[in-house]
Amino acid sequence: MDPTRRVRLGRTSVEVSQLGLGTNPLGGMYEPVSPETAAAVVDRAYDAGIRFFDTAPVYGYGNAERNVGAALARHPRDDYVLTTKVGRLLLTDGPAEREDVMVLWEGEQLYKGTEDVRPYFDFSYDGAMRSVEDSLRRAGTDRFDLLHIHDPDLYPEEALDGAFKALDKLRSEGTIGGIGAGSNQWEVLATLARRADFDCFLLAGRYTLLDQTGLDELLPLCVERDVAIIAGGVYNSGILSHPDPGSIAGVRSDSAAIGSWTANVTYNYVPAEGEVIARAGRIKEICDSHGVPLMAAAIQFPMHHPAVPVVLMGPRTPEQVDGNIEVFSFAIPDALWSDLKSAGILRPDAPTP
């Protein structure tokens, strides 16, 4: 696969590289990330031909947008696609029932090195418009090429009645090239697809080697309606990027050990449980038998579905950018996919070569 090949997102005129840069880690996920490191990551991806950069206000409570915007400002604006999201406002104070502080484990915060703001859900029309203006300011850019409604799981009606109408206005004016929604839950995206005119969805973690529940309804629906799926979370927040997931110990129960957990021993952002660890270890054994890196199978698998033209990587160092590009391009024999199906790892209805 060619990470730099340009593909169109659904029915839009927005063209992106097949491999995009997801910037959640560049907001300080798990550990602080300096602007210099973030810039080095963006530059390495850009120099390699990556032209799709996705961010969000909640990633580091504004840090990712600032870091990515500053790094991309050195490059011609028409040469890349930049997307962000609406649905949370970053405030010093807001309604307690709408606060969405990202907590990992025993109260541990997901993002490190953040400013003194917190995210509050707001899917209203005015909230979405304010979010866009705030993001433009933080990123220091004149436009976003596409906007997503972010995690509307708890507020789908508000998202449809408010945020979608705001983004639809921007789309009709030509201010943005398309409307998407991003979530870790396929169910809410299927609901949105049936009820409004979306161009794409960012589906995180629900179409991977470990979790193919997106096949239940969402992906077939998107093929039917020509809605592009941007596959995120292909390593399920880390475990499928671990060099030997079968060696990971089970869930740690003492909060004092939180600091020892790193990004590549988690599943859905928390320490992986025994059954998941065992399945990931089995996947690696099958990959090893074919001489294929686990990460290569993980990052390429979603691309075989006709609804999925793009995969996002989420590196936090320039070296990880190189590693992701290498495994995205790795030649995988068809027999690997057959063996994963025979082992019950992949569903029989999952498209593979």
GROMACS .gro file of C-alpha atoms in nm, residues 30 105 210 235-253 257-258 260-285 294-295:
model
   52
   30TYR     CA    1  -0.022   0.974   2.870
  105TRP     CA    2  -0.721   0.483   3.584
  210LEU     CA    3  -0.933  -0.714   1.793
  235TYR     CA    4  -0.380  -0.044   1.740
  236ASN     CA    5  -0.669  -0.021   1.990
  237SER     CA    6  -0.485   0.256   2.178
  238GLY     CA    7  -0.161   0.062   2.196
  239ILE     CA    8  -0.174  -0.311   2.254
  240LEU     CA    9  -0.145  -0.399   1.884
  241SER     CA   10   0.169  -0.189   1.858
  242HIS     CA   11   0.336  -0.374   2.145
  243PRO     CA   12   0.636  -0.583   2.036
  244ASP     CA   13   0.503  -0.885   2.227
  245PRO     CA   14   0.150  -0.832   2.362
  246GLY     CA   15   0.129  -1.190   2.489
  247SER     CA   16   0.395  -1.108   2.748
  248ILE     CA   17   0.198  -0.827   2.911
  249ALA     CA   18   0.085  -0.893   3.268
  250GLY     CA   19  -0.285  -0.866   3.351
  251VAL     CA   20  -0.466  -0.564   3.483
  252ARG     CA   21  -0.281  -0.381   3.759
  253SER     CA   22  -0.498  -0.314   4.059
  257ALA     CA   23   0.153   0.148   3.944
  258ILE     CA   24  -0.030   0.385   3.710
  260SER     CA   25   0.438   0.235   3.485
  261TRP     CA   26   0.169   0.198   3.219
  262THR     CA   27   0.262   0.332   2.880
  263ALA     CA   28   0.066   0.379   2.560
  264ASN     CA   29   0.147   0.040   2.413
  265VAL     CA   30   0.007  -0.177   2.696
  266THR     CA   31  -0.343  -0.034   2.690
  267TYR     CA   32  -0.666  -0.138   2.521
  268ASN     CA   33  -0.921   0.136   2.468
  269TYR     CA   34  -0.706   0.369   2.681
  270VAL     CA   35  -0.700   0.153   2.997
  271PRO     CA   36  -0.474  -0.137   3.101
  272ALA     CA   37  -0.553  -0.442   2.890
  273GLU     CA   38  -0.731  -0.736   3.049
  274GLY     CA   39  -0.618  -1.097   3.026
  275GLU     CA   40  -0.853  -1.213   2.747
  276VAL     CA   41  -0.754  -0.923   2.524
  277ILE     CA   42  -0.386  -0.981   2.595
  278ALA     CA   43  -0.421  -1.348   2.503
  279ARG     CA   44  -0.597  -1.267   2.175
  280ALA     CA   45  -0.338  -1.006   2.084
  281GLY     CA   46  -0.064  -1.258   2.161
  282ARG     CA   47  -0.229  -1.514   1.935
  283ILE     CA   48  -0.249  -1.259   1.653
  284LYS     CA   49   0.122  -1.192   1.689
  285GLU     CA   50   0.199  -1.565   1.674
  294LEU     CA   51   0.197  -0.730   1.403
  295MET     CA   52   0.169  -0.356   1.339
   0.00000   0.00000   0.00000
